[in-house]
XYZ file of N, CA, C and O in Angstrom:
732
model
N -19.186 13.450 16.791
C -20.537 13.433 16.203
C -20.848 11.858 16.045
O -20.166 11.096 15.596
N -22.207 11.699 16.447
C -22.471 10.323 16.578
C -23.206 9.974 15.153
O -23.940 10.834 14.628
N -22.763 8.984 14.533
C -23.240 8.537 13.073
C -24.646 7.812 13.214
O -24.912 6.934 13.997
N -25.482 8.441 12.571
C -27.025 7.822 12.582
C -26.964 6.664 11.499
O -26.563 6.778 10.459
N -27.528 5.611 12.104
C -27.629 4.411 11.029
C -28.810 4.504 10.252
O -29.023 3.491 9.402
N -29.669 5.630 10.038
C -30.690 5.543 9.200
C -30.296 6.663 8.025
O -31.247 7.074 7.462
N -29.009 6.956 7.839
C -28.905 7.673 6.623
C -28.833 6.980 5.402
O -28.754 5.801 5.282
N -28.899 7.734 4.199
C -29.097 7.090 2.896
C -27.743 6.349 2.613
O -28.006 5.351 1.969
N -26.619 6.742 3.109
C -25.454 5.886 2.795
C -25.304 4.630 3.340
O -25.141 3.632 2.869
N -25.868 4.726 4.667
C -25.845 3.409 5.444
C -26.823 2.517 4.789
O -26.625 1.285 4.540
N -27.975 3.090 4.443
C -29.162 2.192 3.953
C -28.695 1.526 2.608
O -28.935 0.466 2.341
N -28.008 2.351 1.826
C -27.789 1.842 0.519
C -26.665 0.900 0.733
O -26.698 -0.150 -0.110
N -25.661 1.070 1.567
C -24.545 0.056 1.750
C -25.134 -1.342 2.142
O -24.864 -2.382 1.462
N -25.962 -1.247 3.172
C -26.586 -2.466 3.620
C -27.502 -3.266 2.644
O -27.461 -4.329 2.315
N -28.220 -2.378 1.817
C -29.115 -2.943 0.961
C -28.254 -3.693 -0.211
O -28.701 -4.630 -0.613
N -27.341 -3.086 -0.577
C -26.389 -3.559 -1.528
C -25.821 -4.937 -1.068
O -26.007 -5.995 -1.814
N -25.379 -5.045 0.025
C -24.871 -6.077 0.547
C -26.097 -7.327 0.856
O -25.814 -8.557 0.592
N -27.116 -6.876 1.053
C -28.288 -7.868 1.320
C -28.705 -8.501 0.013
O -29.235 -9.457 -0.266
N -28.510 -7.710 -1.143
C -28.753 -8.162 -2.493
C -27.653 -9.117 -3.013
O -27.627 -9.673 -4.172
N -26.642 -9.398 -2.206
C -25.523 -10.190 -2.562
C -24.343 -9.569 -3.151
O -23.485 -10.084 -3.672
N -24.338 -8.252 -3.170
C -23.201 -7.424 -3.641
C -22.087 -7.531 -2.709
O -22.138 -7.405 -1.660
N -20.829 -7.858 -3.332
C -19.609 -7.796 -2.542
C -19.495 -6.314 -2.211
O -19.198 -5.502 -3.084
N -19.339 -5.743 -1.035
C -19.293 -4.498 -0.701
C -17.893 -4.371 0.311
O -17.806 -5.013 1.279
N -17.124 -3.236 -0.109
C -16.043 -2.802 0.718
C -16.081 -1.253 0.991
O -16.213 -0.676 0.020
N -15.860 -1.177 2.244
C -15.987 0.367 2.778
C -14.572 0.720 3.364
O -14.285 0.004 4.298
N -14.167 1.696 2.793
C -12.651 2.218 3.224
C -12.852 3.654 3.824
O -13.240 4.458 2.901
N -12.729 3.930 5.036
C -12.913 5.274 5.457
C -11.522 5.710 5.995
O -10.611 4.953 6.526
N -11.443 7.058 6.082
C -10.142 7.773 6.700
C -9.790 7.367 8.035
O -10.768 7.291 8.942
N -8.494 7.017 8.331
C -8.137 7.007 9.604
C -7.295 7.981 10.227
O -6.560 7.899 11.208
N -7.426 9.142 9.675
C -6.650 10.306 9.952
C -7.150 10.489 11.361
O -8.363 10.484 11.657
N -6.286 11.428 12.272
C -6.522 11.740 13.607
C -7.944 12.379 13.641
O -8.611 12.166 14.682
N -8.397 13.231 12.804
C -9.490 14.190 12.936
C -10.834 13.466 12.736
O -11.775 13.839 13.036
N -10.766 12.298 12.165
C -11.961 11.350 11.757
C -11.773 10.085 12.271
O -12.685 9.287 12.088
N -10.746 9.745 13.018
C -10.631 8.284 13.392
C -11.720 7.710 14.280
O -12.280 6.781 14.032
N -12.165 8.520 15.266
C -12.985 8.059 16.205
C -14.339 7.857 15.551
O -15.070 6.760 15.676
N -14.977 8.836 14.824
C -16.255 8.707 14.154
C -16.083 7.519 13.178
O -16.968 6.693 13.042
N -15.115 7.497 12.348
C -15.200 6.413 11.274
C -14.878 5.220 11.849
O -15.540 4.109 11.277
N -14.055 4.959 12.954
C -13.920 3.681 13.561
C -15.202 3.186 14.151
O -15.662 1.966 14.118
N -16.015 3.854 14.616
C -17.389 3.540 15.157
C -18.395 3.115 13.902
O -18.967 2.161 14.005
N -18.126 3.706 12.796
C -18.895 3.296 11.648
C -18.473 2.092 11.198
O -19.306 1.022 10.816
N -17.258 1.959 11.009
C -16.526 0.510 10.463
C -16.988 -0.634 11.591
O -17.541 -1.525 10.988
N -16.945 -0.242 12.830
C -17.343 -1.422 13.784
C -18.908 -1.798 13.654
O -19.225 -3.004 13.455
N -19.688 -0.816 13.318
C -21.152 -0.982 13.142
C -21.356 -1.790 11.799
O -22.185 -2.677 11.798
N -20.599 -1.312 10.748
C -20.862 -2.164 9.435
C -20.427 -3.670 9.599
O -21.110 -4.545 9.226
N -19.161 -3.759 10.192
C -18.710 -5.228 10.252
C -19.538 -5.847 11.319
O -19.764 -7.206 11.126
N -20.106 -5.332 12.317
C -21.014 -6.086 13.089
C -22.313 -6.411 12.442
O -22.650 -7.692 12.563
N -22.802 -5.692 11.729
C -23.905 -5.967 11.023
C -23.728 -7.048 10.036
O -24.432 -8.042 9.764
N -22.567 -6.971 9.356
C -22.121 -7.899 8.181
C -22.115 -9.179 8.977
O -22.587 -10.419 8.457
N -21.475 -9.482 10.026
C -21.300 -10.598 10.756
C -22.695 -11.184 11.140
O -22.917 -12.421 11.108
N -23.396 -10.341 11.831
C -24.800 -10.629 12.311
C -25.725 -11.289 11.206
O -26.365 -12.271 11.437
N -25.626 -10.706 10.001
C -26.558 -11.015 8.891
C -25.893 -11.924 7.865
O -26.506 -12.157 6.754
N -24.605 -12.292 8.117
C -23.898 -13.083 7.058
C -23.665 -12.369 5.784
O -23.785 -13.036 4.735
N -23.433 -11.011 5.696
C -23.369 -10.319 4.554
C -21.906 -10.216 4.161
O -20.991 -10.290 4.649
N -21.612 -10.194 2.741
C -20.344 -10.005 2.162
C -20.009 -8.551 2.059
O -19.905 -7.869 1.093
N -19.777 -7.891 3.407
C -19.530 -6.606 3.551
C -18.295 -6.494 4.621
O -18.424 -7.047 5.638
N -17.276 -5.645 4.035
C -16.326 -5.482 5.105
C -15.950 -3.840 5.039
O -15.906 -3.378 3.847
N -15.503 -3.505 6.138
C -15.271 -2.138 6.394
C -13.917 -1.984 7.050
O -13.625 -2.900 7.895
N -13.179 -1.139 6.739
C -12.086 -0.698 7.609
C -11.458 0.719 7.511
O -11.917 1.370 6.449
N -10.534 1.107 8.253
C -10.153 2.409 8.236
C -8.675 2.430 7.281
O -8.029 1.362 7.535
N -8.350 3.461 6.627
C -7.160 3.492 5.990
C -6.081 3.884 6.804
O -6.260 4.643 7.746
N -4.930 3.211 6.725
C -3.909 3.531 7.692
C -3.361 4.958 7.361
O -2.760 5.368 6.226
N -3.390 5.734 8.247
C -2.822 7.262 8.095
C -1.419 7.222 7.781
O -0.895 8.465 7.525
N -0.629 6.173 8.123
C 0.771 6.196 7.911
C 0.985 5.660 6.347
O 2.149 5.500 6.082
N 0.014 5.571 5.670
C 0.070 4.872 4.400
C 0.854 5.918 3.247
O 1.284 7.036 3.781
N 0.518 5.625 2.151
C 1.192 6.554 0.900
C 0.700 8.050 1.186
O 1.395 8.778 0.746
N -0.504 8.043 1.664
C -1.119 9.486 1.810
C -1.587 9.643 3.153
O -1.728 8.778 3.940
N -1.340 11.000 3.618
C -1.638 11.168 5.094
C -3.147 10.787 5.459
O -3.411 10.634 6.582
N -4.079 11.026 4.675
C -5.491 10.857 5.001
C -6.277 10.552 3.618
O -5.706 10.903 2.537
N -7.253 9.977 3.729
C -8.121 9.462 2.657
C -9.241 10.473 2.400
O -9.986 10.713 3.226
N -9.076 11.228 1.269
C -9.995 12.274 1.139
C -10.911 11.966 -0.105
O -12.072 12.690 -0.203
N -10.776 11.058 -0.828
C -11.607 10.734 -1.976
C -12.886 10.069 -1.577
O -12.956 9.545 -0.420
N -13.757 10.435 -2.157
C -15.220 9.848 -1.741
C -15.907 9.355 -3.056
O -15.839 9.974 -3.995
N -16.467 8.183 -3.047
C -16.976 7.607 -4.323
C -17.293 6.053 -4.049
O -17.346 5.584 -2.912
N -17.647 5.543 -5.112
C -17.992 4.160 -5.253
C -17.575 3.648 -6.578
O -17.619 4.470 -7.673
N -17.315 2.275 -6.709
C -16.862 1.739 -8.026
C -18.020 0.595 -8.090
O -18.224 -0.290 -7.116
N -18.627 0.563 -9.131
C -19.545 -0.634 -9.417
C -19.031 -1.376 -10.652
O -18.690 -0.976 -11.702
N -18.849 -2.729 -10.294
C -18.336 -3.716 -11.166
C -17.106 -3.308 -12.069
O -16.930 -3.866 -13.034
N -16.239 -2.353 -11.606
C -15.141 -1.987 -12.310
C -15.470 -1.189 -13.355
O -14.510 -1.024 -14.196
N -16.608 -0.621 -13.753
C -16.943 -0.222 -14.835
C -17.616 1.258 -14.705
O -17.438 2.283 -15.449
N -18.196 1.398 -13.500
C -18.929 2.632 -13.383
C -18.399 3.304 -12.029
O -18.278 2.513 -11.077
N -18.141 4.546 -11.973
C -17.442 5.195 -10.778
C -18.332 6.417 -10.430
O -18.712 7.224 -11.174
N -18.490 6.479 -9.102
C -19.085 7.507 -8.503
C -18.143 8.469 -7.744
O -17.332 7.790 -6.830
N -17.754 9.607 -8.036
C -16.766 10.306 -7.288
C -17.380 11.740 -6.990
O -18.291 12.154 -7.539
N -17.113 12.401 -5.769
C -17.656 13.512 -5.342
C -17.103 13.975 -3.894
O -16.060 13.615 -3.515
N -17.931 14.762 -3.326
C -17.420 15.433 -2.152
C -18.249 14.884 -0.938
O -17.931 15.511 0.239
N -19.202 13.889 -0.947
C -20.081 13.542 0.060
C -19.141 12.744 1.281
O -18.872 11.564 0.804
N -19.235 13.202 2.284
C -18.774 12.405 3.569
C -19.752 11.461 4.031
O -20.787 11.750 3.880
N -19.268 10.464 4.841
C -20.274 9.549 5.463
C -20.610 10.119 6.781
O -20.531 9.448 7.792
N -21.356 11.238 6.768
C -22.098 11.700 7.913
C -23.376 12.269 7.575
O -23.631 12.640 6.446
N -24.205 12.441 8.526
C -25.525 12.988 8.379
C -25.617 14.304 7.646
O -26.307 14.622 6.920
N -24.709 15.291 8.169
C -24.656 16.662 7.692
C -24.309 16.662 6.046
O -25.001 17.532 5.120
N -23.408 15.663 5.681
C -22.962 15.643 4.186
C -24.243 15.382 3.276
O -24.286 16.090 2.248
N -25.132 14.511 3.877
C -26.080 14.191 2.900
C -27.509 15.052 3.137
O -28.369 14.984 2.311
N -27.595 15.824 4.253
C -28.868 16.494 4.412
C -28.529 18.023 4.723
O -29.545 18.768 4.296
N -27.323 18.457 4.952
C -27.301 19.904 5.353
C -26.338 20.676 4.380
O -26.233 21.789 4.318
N -25.276 20.024 3.668
C -24.339 20.443 2.892
C -24.778 20.429 1.376
O -25.464 19.708 0.917
N -24.069 21.430 0.662
C -24.253 21.489 -0.765
C -22.902 20.595 -1.201
O -21.869 20.923 -1.167
N -23.285 19.409 -1.597
C -22.194 18.451 -2.036
C -22.464 18.121 -3.703
O -23.503 18.448 -4.202
N -21.521 17.494 -4.250
C -21.663 17.198 -5.594
C -21.253 15.740 -5.896
O -20.147 15.304 -5.176
N -21.690 15.160 -6.709
C -21.108 13.660 -7.054
C -21.473 13.540 -8.730
O -22.228 14.304 -9.281
N -20.510 12.931 -9.131
C -20.314 12.708 -10.683
C -20.410 11.069 -10.899
O -19.436 10.498 -10.343
N -21.151 10.652 -11.781
C -21.045 9.161 -12.257
C -20.341 9.156 -13.528
O -20.775 9.816 -14.440
N -19.301 8.461 -13.699
C -18.653 8.227 -14.868
C -18.762 6.668 -15.344
O -18.433 5.718 -14.585
N -19.364 6.507 -16.344
C -19.761 5.141 -16.961
C -18.583 4.861 -18.124
O -18.863 4.974 -19.370
N -17.419 4.242 -17.531
C -16.297 4.094 -18.513
C -15.527 3.118 -17.929
O -14.903 3.028 -16.933
N -15.375 2.000 -18.741
C -14.609 0.620 -18.208
C -13.076 1.037 -17.885
O -12.730 0.689 -16.838
N -12.466 1.826 -18.778
C -11.232 2.135 -18.418
C -10.942 2.966 -17.086
O -10.137 2.749 -16.306
N -11.825 3.991 -17.022
C -11.781 4.841 -15.683
C -12.211 3.902 -14.539
O -11.595 4.058 -13.327
N -13.221 3.013 -14.731
C -13.587 2.106 -13.692
C -12.410 1.285 -13.336
O -12.052 1.048 -12.052
N -11.665 0.632 -14.128
C -10.674 -0.149 -13.735
C -9.420 0.693 -13.127
O -8.784 0.228 -12.072
N -9.408 1.786 -13.493
C -8.402 2.809 -12.924
C -8.607 3.044 -11.377
O -7.741 2.777 -10.584
N -9.920 3.375 -11.135
C -10.313 3.441 -9.739
C -10.382 2.237 -8.852
O -10.067 2.344 -7.787
N -10.580 1.351 -9.490
C -10.519 -0.130 -8.873
C -9.288 -0.513 -8.410
O -8.938 -0.751 -7.356
N -8.250 -0.066 -9.293
C -6.800 -0.401 -8.916
C -6.310 0.462 -7.718
O -5.688 0.045 -6.691
N -6.791 1.831 -7.757
C -6.540 2.700 -6.726
C -7.149 2.105 -5.260
O -6.504 2.009 -4.135
N -8.373 1.772 -5.376
C -9.054 1.271 -4.139
C -8.350 -0.022 -3.661
O -8.047 -0.048 -2.420
N -7.913 -0.911 -4.585
C -7.342 -2.123 -4.092
C -6.093 -1.842 -3.313
O -5.573 -2.396 -2.333
N -5.190 -0.867 -4.024
C -3.960 -0.368 -3.417
C -4.431 0.195 -1.989
O -3.581 -0.190 -0.976
N -5.161 1.164 -1.745
C -5.615 1.579 -0.624
C -6.207 0.675 0.379
O -5.865 0.755 1.687
N -6.875 -0.121 0.023
C -7.373 -1.208 0.782
C -6.297 -2.128 1.410
O -6.273 -2.604 2.516
N -5.417 -2.446 0.599
C -4.022 -3.169 1.195
C -3.290 -2.363 2.070
O -2.576 -2.865 2.932
N -3.301 -1.109 1.827
C -2.579 -0.211 2.727
C -1.295 0.365 1.863
O -0.680 -0.597 1.103
N -0.905 1.475 2.111
C 0.221 1.977 1.438
C 1.520 1.849 1.909
O 2.485 2.345 1.306
N 1.633 1.248 3.159
C 2.812 1.085 3.950
C 3.119 -0.470 3.926
O 2.487 -1.137 4.446
N 4.375 -0.572 3.612
C 4.984 -1.915 3.953
C 5.755 -1.992 5.108
O 6.720 -1.365 5.234
N 5.220 -2.798 6.086
C 5.945 -2.894 7.359
C 6.534 -4.052 7.669
O 5.952 -5.016 7.274
N 7.740 -4.101 8.337
C 8.215 -5.282 8.856
C 8.171 -5.362 10.443
O 8.313 -4.558 10.958
N 7.961 -6.689 10.880
C 7.871 -6.667 12.327
C 9.536 -6.434 12.935
O 10.386 -6.729 12.147
N 9.567 -5.799 14.005
C 10.947 -5.411 14.469
C 11.899 -6.515 14.362
O 13.126 -6.413 13.807
N 11.614 -7.671 14.828
C 12.747 -8.786 14.833
C 13.155 -9.154 13.290
O 14.449 -9.411 13.215
N 12.206 -9.149 12.342
C 12.504 -9.346 10.999
C 13.463 -8.297 10.451
O 14.289 -8.695 9.685
N 13.095 -7.084 10.762
C 13.919 -5.994 10.422
C 15.196 -5.930 10.828
O 16.383 -5.803 10.100
N 15.358 -6.244 11.981
C 16.800 -6.333 12.855
C 17.590 -7.473 12.062
O 18.744 -7.227 11.856
N 16.797 -8.597 11.832
C 17.614 -9.618 11.182
C 18.084 -9.401 9.761
O 19.167 -9.565 9.429
N 17.221 -8.604 9.118
C 17.533 -8.316 7.705
C 18.661 -7.383 7.757
O 19.566 -7.332 6.750
N 18.630 -6.290 8.690
C 19.732 -5.335 8.672
C 21.013 -5.976 9.017
O 22.047 -5.760 8.527
N 21.006 -7.001 9.997
C 22.374 -7.731 10.359
C 22.822 -8.543 9.010
O 23.881 -8.495 8.861
N 21.791 -9.196 8.372
C 22.267 -9.852 7.123
C 22.838 -8.998 6.226
O 23.789 -9.469 5.642
N 22.397 -7.834 5.963
C 22.819 -6.804 5.031
C 24.294 -6.404 5.469
O 25.141 -6.201 4.548
N 24.386 -6.209 6.827
C 25.724 -5.736 7.285
C 26.863 -6.839 7.058
O 28.039 -6.565 6.643
N 26.476 -8.013 7.233
C 27.349 -9.412 6.870
C 27.722 -9.134 5.311
O 28.801 -9.313 4.999
N 26.712 -9.067 4.495
C 26.944 -8.964 3.030
C 27.746 -7.770 2.707
O 28.843 -8.004 1.879
N 27.504 -6.743 3.211
C 28.422 -5.607 2.948
C 29.776 -5.730 3.539
O 30.776 -5.514 2.817
N 29.975 -6.333 4.492
C 31.428 -6.552 5.180
C 32.145 -7.653 4.343
O 33.154 -7.462 3.974
N 31.364 -8.633 3.755
C 31.871 -9.638 2.831
C 32.360 -9.065 1.654
O 33.472 -9.428 1.029
N 31.489 -8.232 0.979
C 31.635 -7.581 -0.254
C 32.470 -6.150 -0.250
O 32.582 -5.541 -1.174
N 33.123 -6.035 0.998
C 33.938 -4.694 1.220
C 35.063 -4.634 0.054
O 35.647 -3.709 -0.065
N 35.520 -5.768 -0.362
C 36.703 -5.692 -1.079
C 36.277 -5.217 -2.571
O 35.184 -5.602 -2.949
N 37.143 -4.533 -3.111
C 36.787 -3.787 -4.537
C 36.811 -4.836 -5.555
O 37.842 -5.680 -5.602
N 36.080 -4.743 -6.556
C 36.268 -5.535 -7.838
C 37.117 -4.618 -8.697
O 36.939 -3.618 -9.093
N 38.160 -5.550 -9.112
C 39.019 -4.751 -10.326
C 39.464 -5.792 -11.149
O 39.944 -6.899 -10.948
N 39.614 -5.347 -12.393
C 40.001 -6.345 -13.491
C 41.107 -5.646 -14.373
O 41.058 -4.347 -14.520
N 41.971 -6.347 -14.812
C 43.169 -5.797 -15.542
C 43.574 -6.771 -16.391
O 43.519 -8.195 -16.229
N 44.093 -6.212 -17.585
C 44.489 -7.277 -18.661
C 46.024 -7.291 -18.772
O 46.637 -8.192 -19.463
N 46.786 -6.574 -18.002
C 48.210 -6.587 -18.220
C 48.678 -6.155 -16.658
O 47.985 -5.499 -15.961
N 50.016 -6.547 -16.456
C 50.514 -6.215 -15.304
C 51.047 -4.742 -15.385
O 51.640 -4.269 -16.397
N 50.790 -3.958 -14.489
C 51.264 -2.479 -14.367
C 51.852 -2.147 -13.004
O 51.532 -2.915 -11.984
N 52.388 -1.041 -12.956
C 52.914 -0.560 -11.509
C 51.756 -0.475 -10.578
O 51.893 -0.829 -9.570
N 50.590 0.006 -11.123
C 49.522 0.166 -10.019
C 48.890 -1.251 -9.576
O 48.592 -1.410 -8.456
N 48.999 -2.277 -10.422
C 48.645 -3.610 -9.935
C 49.743 -4.031 -8.890
O 49.384 -4.684 -7.723
N 50.970 -3.887 -9.190
C 51.971 -4.241 -8.090
C 51.732 -3.593 -6.846
O 51.874 -4.026 -5.721
N 51.556 -2.191 -6.997
C 51.365 -1.464 -5.841
C 50.024 -2.052 -5.078
O 49.854 -1.911 -3.844
N 48.998 -2.489 -5.687
C 47.853 -2.783 -5.082
C 48.044 -4.310 -4.413
O 47.054 -4.829 -4.006
N 49.243 -4.903 -4.710
C 49.491 -5.965 -4.045
C 49.663 -7.217 -5.192
O 49.742 -8.445 -4.633
N 49.449 -7.019 -6.330
C 49.745 -8.175 -7.323
C 51.008 -8.173 -7.781
O 51.713 -7.296 -8.267
N 51.740 -9.289 -7.482
C 53.127 -9.422 -7.617
C 53.448 -9.855 -9.206
O 52.283 -10.095 -9.978
N 54.628 -9.899 -9.525
C 55.040 -10.319 -10.983
C 54.564 -11.695 -11.300
O 54.667 -12.545 -10.334
N 54.057 -11.712 -12.389
C 53.483 -13.070 -12.789
C 52.105 -13.414 -12.466
O 51.483 -14.589 -12.659
N 51.465 -12.404 -11.962
C 50.060 -12.759 -11.455
C 49.280 -11.577 -11.984
O 49.534 -10.566 -12.206
N 47.935 -12.058 -12.179
C 46.765 -10.938 -12.593
C 45.668 -11.137 -11.750
O 45.503 -12.059 -10.933
N 45.023 -9.900 -11.639
C 43.761 -9.957 -10.800
C 42.655 -10.514 -11.628
O 42.543 -10.163 -12.661
N 41.948 -11.329 -10.853
C 40.840 -11.987 -11.532
C 39.572 -11.359 -11.198
O 38.504 -11.482 -11.836
N 39.370 -10.862 -10.232
C 38.001 -10.333 -9.551
C 38.161 -9.632 -8.318
O 38.704 -8.529 -8.159
N 37.759 -10.254 -7.178
C 37.883 -9.804 -5.900
C 39.252 -9.588 -5.658
O 40.075 -10.362 -5.785
N 39.677 -8.441 -4.873
C 40.924 -8.186 -4.592
C 41.318 -9.504 -3.596
O 40.669 -9.866 -2.811
N 42.464 -9.994 -3.830
C 42.916 -11.087 -2.825
C 42.773 -12.214 -3.585
O 43.451 -13.383 -3.182
N 41.971 -12.463 -4.487
C 41.850 -13.698 -5.355
C 42.917 -13.567 -6.542
O 42.516 -12.763 -7.482
N 43.972 -14.205 -6.554
C 44.960 -14.157 -7.443
C 45.254 -15.740 -8.061
O 45.074 -16.621 -7.236
N 45.755 -15.721 -9.278
C 46.281 -17.013 -9.780
C 47.547 -16.756 -10.332
O 47.836 -15.669 -10.944
N 48.432 -17.594 -10.505
C 49.612 -17.547 -11.285
C 49.266 -17.316 -12.921
O 48.483 -18.124 -13.265
N 50.044 -16.576 -13.431
C 49.872 -16.379 -14.844
C 50.414 -17.607 -15.580
O 51.426 -18.119 -15.354
N 49.662 -18.156 -16.418
C 50.174 -19.392 -17.208
C 50.883 -19.101 -18.467
O 51.387 -20.045 -18.957
N 51.087 -17.940 -18.954
C 51.817 -17.544 -20.054
C 53.318 -17.802 -19.792
O 54.066 -17.738 -18.881
């Protein structure tokens, strides 16, 4: 479905940015909405570049913490939140029965703002493959080095002798590290 740039949501978003409001739009990147939402993101970002607006749009990573972004809403100054069911398409605002609720509460506003920032950053932390391989190799070296067991003893026993500690020696830490008893 082609997104019409003359819908109320498009107009309100552009108008806010033209008034100097910092606007961020995050749309679902799930497979079933990716094409339509990617087109809208491109149009919003093109308009922002062309007109010098503080407006950024992006798709939420479907590999993130959640499989898709289903929440709909807006946050104003971290104090007022609009939440509801309206999608960013022409049918949602003209042909569907949708609902929206405005909550004017700074604590709730801060909560939703934290959620939005986390979603904007993306819910998946990924490493480039070479860095991941290097980290796994380093971990392997550390595990190999630390493969020795830590054992502490305060007296000589048969088990210490069996473990390789001879008479007159005590285990100090890592197996294999011994000192002569000074007593």
